[in-house]
mmCIF file with all atom_site columns, C-alpha atoms in Angstrom:
data_model
loop_
_atom_site.group_PDB
_atom_site.id
_atom_site.type_symbol
_atom_site.label_atom_id
_atom_site.label_alt_id
_atom_site.label_comp_id
_atom_site.label_asym_id
_atom_site.label_entity_id
_atom_site.label_seq_id
_atom_site.pdbx_PDB_ins_code
_atom_site.Cartn_x
_atom_site.Cartn_y
_atom_site.Cartn_z
_atom_site.occupancy
_atom_site.B_iso_or_equiv
_atom_site.pdbx_formal_charge
_atom_site.auth_seq_id
_atom_site.auth_comp_id
_atom_site.auth_asym_id
_atom_site.auth_atom_id
_atom_site.pdbx_PDB_model_num
ATOM 1   C CA . MET B 1 1   ? 15.914 1.731  -6.517 1.00 47.00 ? 1   MET B CA 1
ATOM 2   C CA . ILE B 1 2   ? 14.270 -1.527 -5.279 1.00 48.00 ? 2   ILE B CA 1
ATOM 3   C CA . ASP B 1 3   ? 14.898 -4.748 -6.540 1.00 46.00 ? 3   ASP B CA 1
ATOM 4   C CA . VAL B 1 4   ? 11.575 -6.377 -7.104 1.00 35.00 ? 4   VAL B CA 1
ATOM 5   C CA . ALA B 1 5   ? 12.714 -9.722 -6.722 1.00 40.00 ? 5   ALA B CA 1
ATOM 6   C CA . THR B 1 6   ? 14.409 -9.232 -3.147 1.00 44.00 ? 6   THR B CA 1
ATOM 7   C CA . GLY B 1 7   ? 12.250 -6.387 -2.213 1.00 48.00 ? 7   GLY B CA 1
ATOM 8   C CA . ARG B 1 8   ? 15.596 -4.602 -1.073 1.00 56.00 ? 8   ARG B CA 1
ATOM 9   C CA . ARG B 1 9   ? 17.607 -1.674 -2.160 1.00 59.00 ? 9   ARG B CA 1
ATOM 10  C CA . GLN B 1 10  ? 19.794 -1.870 -5.393 1.00 70.00 ? 10  GLN B CA 1
ATOM 11  C CA . ALA B 1 11  ? 23.546 -2.045 -4.290 1.00 70.00 ? 11  ALA B CA 1
ATOM 12  C CA . GLY B 1 12  ? 24.535 1.438  -6.282 1.00 77.00 ? 12  GLY B CA 1
ATOM 13  C CA . THR B 1 13  ? 21.872 3.561  -4.562 1.00 88.00 ? 13  THR B CA 1
ATOM 14  C CA . LEU B 1 14  ? 22.461 1.945  -1.188 1.00 93.00 ? 14  LEU B CA 1
ATOM 15  C CA . ALA B 1 15  ? 26.105 2.755  -0.817 1.00 94.00 ? 15  ALA B CA 1
ATOM 16  C CA . PHE B 1 16  ? 25.428 6.439  -2.139 1.00 95.00 ? 16  PHE B CA 1
ATOM 17  C CA . ASP B 1 17  ? 23.307 6.810  0.578  1.00 96.00 ? 17  ASP B CA 1
ATOM 18  C CA . VAL B 1 18  ? 25.384 5.193  3.301  1.00 96.00 ? 18  VAL B CA 1
ATOM 19  C CA . ALA B 1 19  ? 28.236 7.107  1.811  1.00 97.00 ? 19  ALA B CA 1
ATOM 20  C CA . VAL B 1 20  ? 26.431 10.499 2.441  1.00 97.00 ? 20  VAL B CA 1
ATOM 21  C CA . LEU B 1 21  ? 25.378 9.916  5.683  1.00 98.00 ? 21  LEU B CA 1
ATOM 22  C CA . THR B 1 22  ? 28.609 8.912  6.554  1.00 98.00 ? 22  THR B CA 1
ATOM 23  C CA . GLY B 1 23  ? 30.063 12.003 5.233  1.00 98.00 ? 23  GLY B CA 1
ATOM 24  C CA . LEU B 1 24  ? 27.583 14.188 7.343  1.00 98.00 ? 24  LEU B CA 1
ATOM 25  C CA . CYS B 1 25  ? 28.178 11.954 10.465 1.00 98.00 ? 25  CYS B CA 1
ATOM 26  C CA . VAL B 1 26  ? 31.983 12.704 9.890  1.00 98.00 ? 26  VAL B CA 1
ATOM 27  C CA . ALA B 1 27  ? 30.928 16.594 9.642  1.00 98.00 ? 27  ALA B CA 1
ATOM 28  C CA . PHE B 1 28  ? 28.959 16.410 12.803 1.00 98.00 ? 28  PHE B CA 1
ATOM 29  C CA . PHE B 1 29  ? 31.853 15.051 14.817 1.00 98.00 ? 29  PHE B CA 1
ATOM 30  C CA . ALA B 1 30  ? 34.040 17.835 13.296 1.00 98.00 ? 30  ALA B CA 1
ATOM 31  C CA . GLY B 1 31  ? 31.504 20.415 14.210 1.00 97.00 ? 31  GLY B CA 1
ATOM 32  C CA . VAL B 1 32  ? 31.332 19.376 17.595 1.00 97.00 ? 32  VAL B CA 1
ATOM 33  C CA . ALA B 1 33  ? 35.046 19.411 17.805 1.00 97.00 ? 33  ALA B CA 1
ATOM 34  C CA . ILE B 1 34  ? 35.300 22.924 16.522 1.00 97.00 ? 34  ILE B CA 1
ATOM 35  C CA . ILE B 1 35  ? 32.524 23.954 19.327 1.00 96.00 ? 35  ILE B CA 1
ATOM 36  C CA . VAL B 1 36  ? 34.610 22.175 22.203 1.00 95.00 ? 36  VAL B CA 1
ATOM 37  C CA . ALA B 1 37  ? 37.675 24.176 21.082 1.00 94.00 ? 37  ALA B CA 1
ATOM 38  C CA . SER B 1 38  ? 35.938 27.181 20.677 1.00 91.00 ? 38  SER B CA 1
ATOM 39  C CA . ALA B 1 39  ? 33.029 27.386 22.706 1.00 85.00 ? 39  ALA B CA 1
ATOM 40  C CA . PRO B 1 40  ? 33.732 24.797 25.674 1.00 82.00 ? 40  PRO B CA 1
ATOM 41  C CA . LEU B 1 41  ? 30.562 25.588 27.698 1.00 87.00 ? 41  LEU B CA 1
ATOM 42  C CA . ALA B 1 42  ? 28.058 25.693 24.756 1.00 88.00 ? 42  ALA B CA 1
ATOM 43  C CA . LEU B 1 43  ? 27.512 21.962 25.224 1.00 92.00 ? 43  LEU B CA 1
ATOM 44  C CA . ALA B 1 44  ? 27.256 21.599 28.506 1.00 90.00 ? 44  ALA B CA 1
ATOM 45  C CA . ARG B 1 45  ? 23.532 22.236 29.105 1.00 86.00 ? 45  ARG B CA 1
ATOM 46  C CA . PHE B 1 46  ? 22.996 19.016 26.443 1.00 90.00 ? 46  PHE B CA 1
ATOM 47  C CA . VAL B 1 47  ? 25.733 16.582 27.633 1.00 92.00 ? 47  VAL B CA 1
ATOM 48  C CA . GLY B 1 48  ? 26.201 17.176 31.013 1.00 90.00 ? 48  GLY B CA 1
ATOM 49  C CA . THR B 1 49  ? 29.469 16.112 32.414 1.00 90.00 ? 49  THR B CA 1
ATOM 50  C CA . THR B 1 50  ? 30.017 13.526 29.377 1.00 94.00 ? 50  THR B CA 1
ATOM 51  C CA . ASN B 1 51  ? 32.642 14.445 27.085 1.00 95.00 ? 51  ASN B CA 1
ATOM 52  C CA . PRO B 1 52  ? 31.032 15.937 23.861 1.00 96.00 ? 52  PRO B CA 1
ATOM 53  C CA . LEU B 1 53  ? 33.346 14.161 21.801 1.00 97.00 ? 53  LEU B CA 1
ATOM 54  C CA . VAL B 1 54  ? 32.212 11.014 23.084 1.00 97.00 ? 54  VAL B CA 1
ATOM 55  C CA . ALA B 1 55  ? 28.592 12.007 23.077 1.00 97.00 ? 55  ALA B CA 1
ATOM 56  C CA . ALA B 1 56  ? 28.980 13.257 19.159 1.00 98.00 ? 56  ALA B CA 1
ATOM 57  C CA . ALA B 1 57  ? 30.702 9.684  18.166 1.00 98.00 ? 57  ALA B CA 1
ATOM 58  C CA . THR B 1 58  ? 27.717 7.778  19.962 1.00 98.00 ? 58  THR B CA 1
ATOM 59  C CA . VAL B 1 59  ? 25.370 9.584  18.265 1.00 98.00 ? 59  VAL B CA 1
ATOM 60  C CA . ALA B 1 60  ? 26.817 9.313  14.830 1.00 98.00 ? 60  ALA B CA 1
ATOM 61  C CA . LEU B 1 61  ? 27.491 5.384  15.406 1.00 98.00 ? 61  LEU B CA 1
ATOM 62  C CA . LEU B 1 62  ? 24.294 4.623  16.542 1.00 98.00 ? 62  LEU B CA 1
ATOM 63  C CA . LEU B 1 63  ? 22.431 6.166  13.668 1.00 98.00 ? 63  LEU B CA 1
ATOM 64  C CA . LEU B 1 64  ? 24.554 4.946  11.183 1.00 97.00 ? 64  LEU B CA 1
ATOM 65  C CA . ALA B 1 65  ? 24.074 1.240  12.838 1.00 97.00 ? 65  ALA B CA 1
ATOM 66  C CA . VAL B 1 66  ? 19.951 1.756  12.989 1.00 95.00 ? 66  VAL B CA 1
ATOM 67  C CA . SER B 1 67  ? 19.784 3.265  9.710  1.00 96.00 ? 67  SER B CA 1
ATOM 68  C CA . GLY B 1 68  ? 21.465 0.102  8.133  1.00 94.00 ? 68  GLY B CA 1
ATOM 69  C CA . PRO B 1 69  ? 19.018 -2.472 7.926  1.00 91.00 ? 69  PRO B CA 1
ATOM 70  C CA . PHE B 1 70  ? 16.151 0.076  7.167  1.00 93.00 ? 70  PHE B CA 1
ATOM 71  C CA . LEU B 1 71  ? 18.227 1.741  4.356  1.00 94.00 ? 71  LEU B CA 1
ATOM 72  C CA . ARG B 1 72  ? 18.696 -1.710 2.922  1.00 92.00 ? 72  ARG B CA 1
ATOM 73  C CA . GLU B 1 73  ? 14.935 -2.139 2.870  1.00 89.00 ? 73  GLU B CA 1
ATOM 74  C CA . GLY B 1 74  ? 14.679 0.864  1.374  1.00 89.00 ? 74  GLY B CA 1
ATOM 75  C CA . ALA B 1 75  ? 12.392 2.088  4.274  1.00 91.00 ? 75  ALA B CA 1
ATOM 76  C CA . PHE B 1 76  ? 14.057 5.687  3.613  1.00 93.00 ? 76  PHE B CA 1
ATOM 77  C CA . ARG B 1 77  ? 16.813 7.448  1.166  1.00 95.00 ? 77  ARG B CA 1
ATOM 78  C CA . VAL B 1 78  ? 19.400 9.870  2.677  1.00 96.00 ? 78  VAL B CA 1
ATOM 79  C CA . ALA B 1 79  ? 19.841 11.748 -0.544 1.00 92.00 ? 79  ALA B CA 1
ATOM 80  C CA . GLY B 1 80  ? 16.742 11.027 -2.315 1.00 83.00 ? 80  GLY B CA 1
ATOM 81  C CA . ARG B 1 81  ? 14.870 13.153 -4.761 1.00 82.00 ? 81  ARG B CA 1
ATOM 82  C CA . PRO B 1 82  ? 16.780 16.499 -5.362 1.00 85.00 ? 82  PRO B CA 1
ATOM 83  C CA . LEU B 1 83  ? 13.363 18.359 -5.918 1.00 87.00 ? 83  LEU B CA 1
ATOM 84  C CA . GLY B 1 84  ? 13.083 17.966 -2.349 1.00 92.00 ? 84  GLY B CA 1
ATOM 85  C CA . LEU B 1 85  ? 15.417 20.803 -1.733 1.00 94.00 ? 85  LEU B CA 1
ATOM 86  C CA . TYR B 1 86  ? 13.243 23.452 -2.865 1.00 96.00 ? 86  TYR B CA 1
ATOM 87  C CA . PRO B 1 87  ? 9.991  22.976 -0.684 1.00 97.00 ? 87  PRO B CA 1
ATOM 88  C CA . ALA B 1 88  ? 12.630 22.499 2.388  1.00 98.00 ? 88  ALA B CA 1
ATOM 89  C CA . LEU B 1 89  ? 14.507 26.003 1.564  1.00 98.00 ? 89  LEU B CA 1
ATOM 90  C CA . ALA B 1 90  ? 10.902 27.635 0.923  1.00 98.00 ? 90  ALA B CA 1
ATOM 91  C CA . LEU B 1 91  ? 9.519  26.371 4.138  1.00 98.00 ? 91  LEU B CA 1
ATOM 92  C CA . ALA B 1 92  ? 12.638 27.194 6.369  1.00 98.00 ? 92  ALA B CA 1
ATOM 93  C CA . ALA B 1 93  ? 12.386 30.696 4.614  1.00 98.00 ? 93  ALA B CA 1
ATOM 94  C CA . LEU B 1 94  ? 8.504  30.496 5.560  1.00 98.00 ? 94  LEU B CA 1
ATOM 95  C CA . PHE B 1 95  ? 8.849  29.273 9.378  1.00 98.00 ? 95  PHE B CA 1
ATOM 96  C CA . GLY B 1 96  ? 12.071 31.577 9.939  1.00 98.00 ? 96  GLY B CA 1
ATOM 97  C CA . ALA B 1 97  ? 10.072 34.752 9.160  1.00 98.00 ? 97  ALA B CA 1
ATOM 98  C CA . ILE B 1 98  ? 7.180  33.625 11.441 1.00 98.00 ? 98  ILE B CA 1
ATOM 99  C CA . ILE B 1 99  ? 9.572  33.516 14.368 1.00 98.00 ? 99  ILE B CA 1
ATOM 100 C CA . VAL B 1 100 ? 11.590 36.605 13.441 1.00 98.00 ? 100 VAL B CA 1
ATOM 101 C CA . GLY B 1 101 ? 8.222  38.390 13.328 1.00 97.00 ? 101 GLY B CA 1
ATOM 102 C CA . ALA B 1 102 ? 7.167  36.822 16.854 1.00 97.00 ? 102 ALA B CA 1
ATOM 103 C CA . ASP B 1 103 ? 10.696 37.727 18.165 1.00 96.00 ? 103 ASP B CA 1
ATOM 104 C CA . ALA B 1 104 ? 10.231 41.348 16.949 1.00 95.00 ? 104 ALA B CA 1
ATOM 105 C CA . VAL B 1 105 ? 6.912  41.542 19.437 1.00 95.00 ? 105 VAL B CA 1
ATOM 106 C CA . ILE B 1 106 ? 7.549  39.011 22.111 1.00 91.00 ? 106 ILE B CA 1
ATOM 107 C CA . ARG B 1 107 ? 11.526 39.861 22.574 1.00 92.00 ? 107 ARG B CA 1
ATOM 108 C CA . PHE B 1 108 ? 12.931 36.652 23.598 1.00 91.00 ? 108 PHE B CA 1
ATOM 109 C CA . PRO B 1 109 ? 16.097 36.658 25.929 1.00 90.00 ? 109 PRO B CA 1
ATOM 110 C CA . PRO B 1 110 ? 18.951 38.350 24.532 1.00 91.00 ? 110 PRO B CA 1
ATOM 111 C CA . ASP B 1 111 ? 21.512 35.428 25.497 1.00 89.00 ? 111 ASP B CA 1
ATOM 112 C CA . MET B 1 112 ? 19.073 33.095 24.143 1.00 89.00 ? 112 MET B CA 1
ATOM 113 C CA . ASN B 1 113 ? 21.679 32.042 20.881 1.00 92.00 ? 113 ASN B CA 1
ATOM 114 C CA . VAL B 1 114 ? 25.362 31.125 20.590 1.00 92.00 ? 114 VAL B CA 1
ATOM 115 C CA . PRO B 1 115 ? 27.004 34.074 19.695 1.00 92.00 ? 115 PRO B CA 1
ATOM 116 C CA . PHE B 1 116 ? 28.546 34.469 16.037 1.00 93.00 ? 116 PHE B CA 1
ATOM 117 C CA . PRO B 1 117 ? 30.870 33.122 14.971 1.00 92.00 ? 117 PRO B CA 1
ATOM 118 C CA . GLN B 1 118 ? 30.623 30.109 16.997 1.00 93.00 ? 118 GLN B CA 1
ATOM 119 C CA . SER B 1 119 ? 27.211 29.803 15.902 1.00 95.00 ? 119 SER B CA 1
ATOM 120 C CA . LEU B 1 120 ? 28.722 28.711 12.532 1.00 96.00 ? 120 LEU B CA 1
ATOM 121 C CA . ALA B 1 121 ? 29.456 25.553 14.090 1.00 96.00 ? 121 ALA B CA 1
ATOM 122 C CA . PHE B 1 122 ? 27.123 25.018 16.650 1.00 97.00 ? 122 PHE B CA 1
ATOM 123 C CA . TYR B 1 123 ? 23.927 25.099 15.047 1.00 97.00 ? 123 TYR B CA 1
ATOM 124 C CA . PRO B 1 124 ? 24.328 22.693 12.151 1.00 98.00 ? 124 PRO B CA 1
ATOM 125 C CA . ALA B 1 125 ? 25.911 20.075 14.354 1.00 98.00 ? 125 ALA B CA 1
ATOM 126 C CA . MET B 1 126 ? 22.549 20.894 16.872 1.00 97.00 ? 126 MET B CA 1
ATOM 127 C CA . GLY B 1 127 ? 20.669 20.557 13.659 1.00 98.00 ? 127 GLY B CA 1
ATOM 128 C CA . PHE B 1 128 ? 22.246 16.981 12.742 1.00 98.00 ? 128 PHE B CA 1
ATOM 129 C CA . ALA B 1 129 ? 21.927 15.640 16.301 1.00 98.00 ? 129 ALA B CA 1
ATOM 130 C CA . VAL B 1 130 ? 18.250 16.813 16.562 1.00 98.00 ? 130 VAL B CA 1
ATOM 131 C CA . GLU B 1 131 ? 17.147 14.880 13.190 1.00 98.00 ? 131 GLU B CA 1
ATOM 132 C CA . ALA B 1 132 ? 19.140 11.826 14.782 1.00 98.00 ? 132 ALA B CA 1
ATOM 133 C CA . LEU B 1 133 ? 17.958 11.849 18.045 1.00 98.00 ? 133 LEU B CA 1
ATOM 134 C CA . PHE B 1 134 ? 14.327 12.987 17.507 1.00 98.00 ? 134 PHE B CA 1
ATOM 135 C CA . HIS B 1 135 ? 13.690 11.821 14.293 1.00 98.00 ? 135 HIS B CA 1
ATOM 136 C CA . VAL B 1 136 ? 15.488 9.024  12.795 1.00 98.00 ? 136 VAL B CA 1
ATOM 137 C CA . LEU B 1 137 ? 15.961 6.745  15.998 1.00 97.00 ? 137 LEU B CA 1
ATOM 138 C CA . PRO B 1 138 ? 12.235 7.469  17.547 1.00 97.00 ? 138 PRO B CA 1
ATOM 139 C CA . LEU B 1 139 ? 10.971 6.133  13.942 1.00 96.00 ? 139 LEU B CA 1
ATOM 140 C CA . ALA B 1 140 ? 13.296 3.338  13.731 1.00 94.00 ? 140 ALA B CA 1
ATOM 141 C CA . ALA B 1 141 ? 12.217 2.142  17.478 1.00 93.00 ? 141 ALA B CA 1
ATOM 142 C CA . ILE B 1 142 ? 8.740  2.543  16.753 1.00 93.00 ? 142 ILE B CA 1
ATOM 143 C CA . ALA B 1 143 ? 8.976  0.474  13.550 1.00 91.00 ? 143 ALA B CA 1
ATOM 144 C CA . ALA B 1 144 ? 10.765 -2.187 15.576 1.00 88.00 ? 144 ALA B CA 1
ATOM 145 C CA . LEU B 1 145 ? 8.418  -2.315 18.301 1.00 87.00 ? 145 LEU B CA 1
ATOM 146 C CA . THR B 1 146 ? 5.119  -2.557 15.867 1.00 83.00 ? 146 THR B CA 1
ATOM 147 C CA . ARG B 1 147 ? 6.332  -4.855 13.320 1.00 69.00 ? 147 ARG B CA 1
ATOM 148 C CA . GLY B 1 148 ? 9.333  -6.157 14.082 1.00 60.00 ? 148 GLY B CA 1
ATOM 149 C CA . GLY B 1 149 ? 11.682 -3.522 12.333 1.00 54.00 ? 149 GLY B CA 1
ATOM 150 C CA . SER B 1 150 ? 9.870  -3.659 9.182  1.00 56.00 ? 150 SER B CA 1
ATOM 151 C CA . GLY B 1 151 ? 10.783 -0.884 6.823  1.00 57.00 ? 151 GLY B CA 1
ATOM 152 C CA . ARG B 1 152 ? 6.853  -0.665 5.765  1.00 65.00 ? 152 ARG B CA 1
ATOM 153 C CA . SER B 1 153 ? 6.020  0.669  9.222  1.00 73.00 ? 153 SER B CA 1
ATOM 154 C CA . PHE B 1 154 ? 8.924  3.385  9.358  1.00 89.00 ? 154 PHE B CA 1
ATOM 155 C CA . PHE B 1 155 ? 6.574  6.275  8.116  1.00 92.00 ? 155 PHE B CA 1
ATOM 156 C CA . ALA B 1 156 ? 3.328  4.920  9.597  1.00 90.00 ? 156 ALA B CA 1
ATOM 157 C CA . TRP B 1 157 ? 1.052  8.288  9.992  1.00 93.00 ? 157 TRP B CA 1
ATOM 158 C CA . PRO B 1 158 ? 0.746  7.649  13.948 1.00 93.00 ? 158 PRO B CA 1
ATOM 159 C CA . ALA B 1 159 ? 4.404  7.330  14.391 1.00 94.00 ? 159 ALA B CA 1
ATOM 160 C CA . ILE B 1 160 ? 5.123  10.534 12.177 1.00 96.00 ? 160 ILE B CA 1
ATOM 161 C CA . LEU B 1 161 ? 2.762  12.426 14.463 1.00 96.00 ? 161 LEU B CA 1
ATOM 162 C CA . ALA B 1 162 ? 3.752  10.673 17.712 1.00 97.00 ? 162 ALA B CA 1
ATOM 163 C CA . VAL B 1 163 ? 7.657  11.616 16.786 1.00 98.00 ? 163 VAL B CA 1
ATOM 164 C CA . ALA B 1 164 ? 7.016  15.151 15.814 1.00 98.00 ? 164 ALA B CA 1
ATOM 165 C CA . LEU B 1 165 ? 5.784  15.844 19.151 1.00 97.00 ? 165 LEU B CA 1
ATOM 166 C CA . ILE B 1 166 ? 8.948  15.066 21.104 1.00 97.00 ? 166 ILE B CA 1
ATOM 167 C CA . GLU B 1 167 ? 11.052 17.785 20.290 1.00 97.00 ? 167 GLU B CA 1
ATOM 168 C CA . PRO B 1 168 ? 8.352  20.754 20.982 1.00 96.00 ? 168 PRO B CA 1
ATOM 169 C CA . THR B 1 169 ? 7.587  18.837 24.217 1.00 95.00 ? 169 THR B CA 1
ATOM 170 C CA . TYR B 1 170 ? 11.335 19.274 25.035 1.00 92.00 ? 170 TYR B CA 1
ATOM 171 C CA . GLN B 1 171 ? 11.741 22.765 24.172 1.00 89.00 ? 171 GLN B CA 1
ATOM 172 C CA . THR B 1 172 ? 8.676  23.966 26.086 1.00 88.00 ? 172 THR B CA 1
ATOM 173 C CA . ALA B 1 173 ? 9.169  21.407 29.523 1.00 85.00 ? 173 ALA B CA 1
ATOM 174 C CA . VAL B 1 174 ? 13.093 21.833 29.286 1.00 77.00 ? 174 VAL B CA 1
ATOM 175 C CA . GLY B 1 175 ? 14.239 24.127 27.384 1.00 63.00 ? 175 GLY B CA 1
ATOM 176 C CA . PHE B 1 176 ? 11.621 27.527 27.326 1.00 67.00 ? 176 PHE B CA 1
ATOM 177 C CA . ALA B 1 177 ? 12.244 29.965 29.877 1.00 59.00 ? 177 ALA B CA 1
ATOM 178 C CA . ASP B 1 178 ? 9.983  30.384 32.285 1.00 64.00 ? 178 ASP B CA 1
ATOM 179 C CA . GLY B 1 179 ? 7.731  33.881 32.867 1.00 72.00 ? 179 GLY B CA 1
ATOM 180 C CA . TYR B 1 180 ? 6.514  34.033 29.445 1.00 79.00 ? 180 TYR B CA 1
ATOM 181 C CA . PRO B 1 181 ? 2.360  33.837 29.321 1.00 86.00 ? 181 PRO B CA 1
ATOM 182 C CA . ALA B 1 182 ? 0.417  30.751 28.338 1.00 87.00 ? 182 ALA B CA 1
ATOM 183 C CA . ALA B 1 183 ? -0.101 32.127 24.800 1.00 91.00 ? 183 ALA B CA 1
ATOM 184 C CA . VAL B 1 184 ? 3.522  32.394 24.278 1.00 91.00 ? 184 VAL B CA 1
ATOM 185 C CA . THR B 1 185 ? 4.364  29.016 25.324 1.00 91.00 ? 185 THR B CA 1
ATOM 186 C CA . VAL B 1 186 ? 1.610  27.666 22.854 1.00 93.00 ? 186 VAL B CA 1
ATOM 187 C CA . PHE B 1 187 ? 2.637  29.460 20.000 1.00 95.00 ? 187 PHE B CA 1
ATOM 188 C CA . VAL B 1 188 ? 6.153  27.904 20.600 1.00 94.00 ? 188 VAL B CA 1
ATOM 189 C CA . TYR B 1 189 ? 4.904  24.375 21.258 1.00 95.00 ? 189 TYR B CA 1
ATOM 190 C CA . ALA B 1 190 ? 2.810  24.683 17.804 1.00 97.00 ? 190 ALA B CA 1
ATOM 191 C CA . GLN B 1 191 ? 5.780  26.346 15.696 1.00 97.00 ? 191 GLN B CA 1
ATOM 192 C CA . VAL B 1 192 ? 8.079  23.660 16.408 1.00 97.00 ? 192 VAL B CA 1
ATOM 193 C CA . ALA B 1 193 ? 5.523  20.962 15.968 1.00 98.00 ? 193 ALA B CA 1
ATOM 194 C CA . ALA B 1 194 ? 4.530  22.544 12.714 1.00 98.00 ? 194 ALA B CA 1
ATOM 195 C CA . ILE B 1 195 ? 8.391  22.406 12.046 1.00 98.00 ? 195 ILE B CA 1
ATOM 196 C CA . ASN B 1 196 ? 8.692  18.692 12.988 1.00 98.00 ? 196 ASN B CA 1
ATOM 197 C CA . VAL B 1 197 ? 5.572  17.802 10.864 1.00 98.00 ? 197 VAL B CA 1
ATOM 198 C CA . ALA B 1 198 ? 6.879  19.400 7.640  1.00 98.00 ? 198 ALA B CA 1
ATOM 199 C CA . GLU B 1 199 ? 10.507 17.845 7.865  1.00 98.00 ? 199 GLU B CA 1
ATOM 200 C CA . LEU B 1 200 ? 8.787  14.285 8.686  1.00 98.00 ? 200 LEU B CA 1
ATOM 201 C CA . VAL B 1 201 ? 6.810  14.915 5.878  1.00 97.00 ? 201 VAL B CA 1
ATOM 202 C CA . LEU B 1 202 ? 9.469  15.907 3.531  1.00 97.00 ? 202 LEU B CA 1
ATOM 203 C CA . PHE B 1 203 ? 11.815 13.022 4.770  1.00 97.00 ? 203 PHE B CA 1
ATOM 204 C CA . ARG B 1 204 ? 9.067  10.688 3.968  1.00 95.00 ? 204 ARG B CA 1
ATOM 205 C CA . ARG B 1 205 ? 8.967  11.967 0.341  1.00 95.00 ? 205 ARG B CA 1
ATOM 206 C CA . TYR B 1 206 ? 12.117 12.981 -0.344 1.00 96.00 ? 206 TYR B CA 1
ATOM 207 C CA . GLY B 1 207 ? 14.956 11.599 1.987  1.00 96.00 ? 207 GLY B CA 1
ATOM 208 C CA . PHE B 1 208 ? 16.990 12.731 5.219  1.00 97.00 ? 208 PHE B CA 1
ATOM 209 C CA . LEU B 1 209 ? 18.778 15.357 2.916  1.00 97.00 ? 209 LEU B CA 1
ATOM 210 C CA . ALA B 1 210 ? 15.751 17.197 2.702  1.00 97.00 ? 210 ALA B CA 1
ATOM 211 C CA . MET B 1 211 ? 14.424 17.113 6.328  1.00 98.00 ? 211 MET B CA 1
ATOM 212 C CA . LEU B 1 212 ? 17.930 18.334 7.220  1.00 98.00 ? 212 LEU B CA 1
ATOM 213 C CA . THR B 1 213 ? 17.883 21.341 4.771  1.00 98.00 ? 213 THR B CA 1
ATOM 214 C CA . LEU B 1 214 ? 14.758 22.469 6.246  1.00 98.00 ? 214 LEU B CA 1
ATOM 215 C CA . ARG B 1 215 ? 16.476 22.603 9.855  1.00 98.00 ? 215 ARG B CA 1
ATOM 216 C CA . TRP B 1 216 ? 19.743 24.206 8.739  1.00 98.00 ? 216 TRP B CA 1
ATOM 217 C CA . GLY B 1 217 ? 17.863 26.731 6.784  1.00 98.00 ? 217 GLY B CA 1
ATOM 218 C CA . TYR B 1 218 ? 15.700 27.498 9.737  1.00 98.00 ? 218 TYR B CA 1
ATOM 219 C CA . TYR B 1 219 ? 18.799 27.547 11.747 1.00 98.00 ? 219 TYR B CA 1
ATOM 220 C CA . ALA B 1 220 ? 20.541 29.618 9.539  1.00 98.00 ? 220 ALA B CA 1
ATOM 221 C CA . ILE B 1 221 ? 18.174 32.331 9.604  1.00 98.00 ? 221 ILE B CA 1
ATOM 222 C CA . TRP B 1 222 ? 16.632 32.168 12.997 1.00 98.00 ? 222 TRP B CA 1
ATOM 223 C CA . HIS B 1 223 ? 19.443 31.396 15.000 1.00 97.00 ? 223 HIS B CA 1
ATOM 224 C CA . ILE B 1 224 ? 22.651 32.786 13.000 1.00 98.00 ? 224 ILE B CA 1
ATOM 225 C CA . GLY B 1 225 ? 21.416 35.314 10.948 1.00 97.00 ? 225 GLY B CA 1
ATOM 226 C CA . TRP B 1 226 ? 18.753 36.973 12.921 1.00 98.00 ? 226 TRP B CA 1
ATOM 227 C CA . GLY B 1 227 ? 20.601 35.814 16.371 1.00 96.00 ? 227 GLY B CA 1
ATOM 228 C CA . ALA B 1 228 ? 23.206 38.238 15.672 1.00 96.00 ? 228 ALA B CA 1
ATOM 229 C CA . ALA B 1 229 ? 21.158 40.885 14.046 1.00 97.00 ? 229 ALA B CA 1
ATOM 230 C CA . ARG B 1 230 ? 18.541 41.057 17.109 1.00 96.00 ? 230 ARG B CA 1
ATOM 231 C CA . LEU B 1 231 ? 21.072 42.174 19.503 1.00 94.00 ? 231 LEU B CA 1
ATOM 232 C CA . THR B 1 232 ? 21.751 44.818 17.869 1.00 94.00 ? 232 THR B CA 1
ATOM 233 C CA . LEU B 1 233 ? 18.212 45.754 16.632 1.00 94.00 ? 233 LEU B CA 1
ATOM 234 C CA . LEU B 1 234 ? 15.957 44.784 19.715 1.00 93.00 ? 234 LEU B CA 1
ATOM 235 C CA . PHE B 1 235 ? 18.061 45.614 22.627 1.00 90.00 ? 235 PHE B CA 1
#
């Protein structure tokens, strides 16, 4: 809740959000440590020669440092309205069904996913990193540049739409394999952009955890569950 007199978050809800975000950061770091131990090369294309544990610690600490002022102002919640988990899971199922159906037709490369069981640590950790690097930090940067860091500008619609295009642009320009027809590239871009818009709307309305739930649910379907099943069913 917001203190009407000061315009800032009340101590109880602020402390709870900070605790939840800190717990997620610790879990993220632990997940990266598991990946380093079980599949040391899985992170190489993302971090290059940087130690993955150093990269993970940097992301976690930067997220906590940047989020603090915006959490105090009430710009966003971490564990906001619990009802947000329901639309998050429903949207994860919808987007998961779309991409699984598309894969049955397009047949993306067989080695596109980290194999099971390493995927159980890899994709939750990567999902958290995506939300930090592609969503929270860019929104905070835009708010800081446009209105001096005011929480009121954190979820401005132009910022949401701009930030929603970061991941699809990265996916199609850097992470997407060559050799696909233009229609497939357009589909992938549109699919990833739609997921990002949905996540940011959930973030705005329900909090960070709802946004992360959509990401984790989608990854559970697409990368972990279908990622294992497709190797038998499609190849």
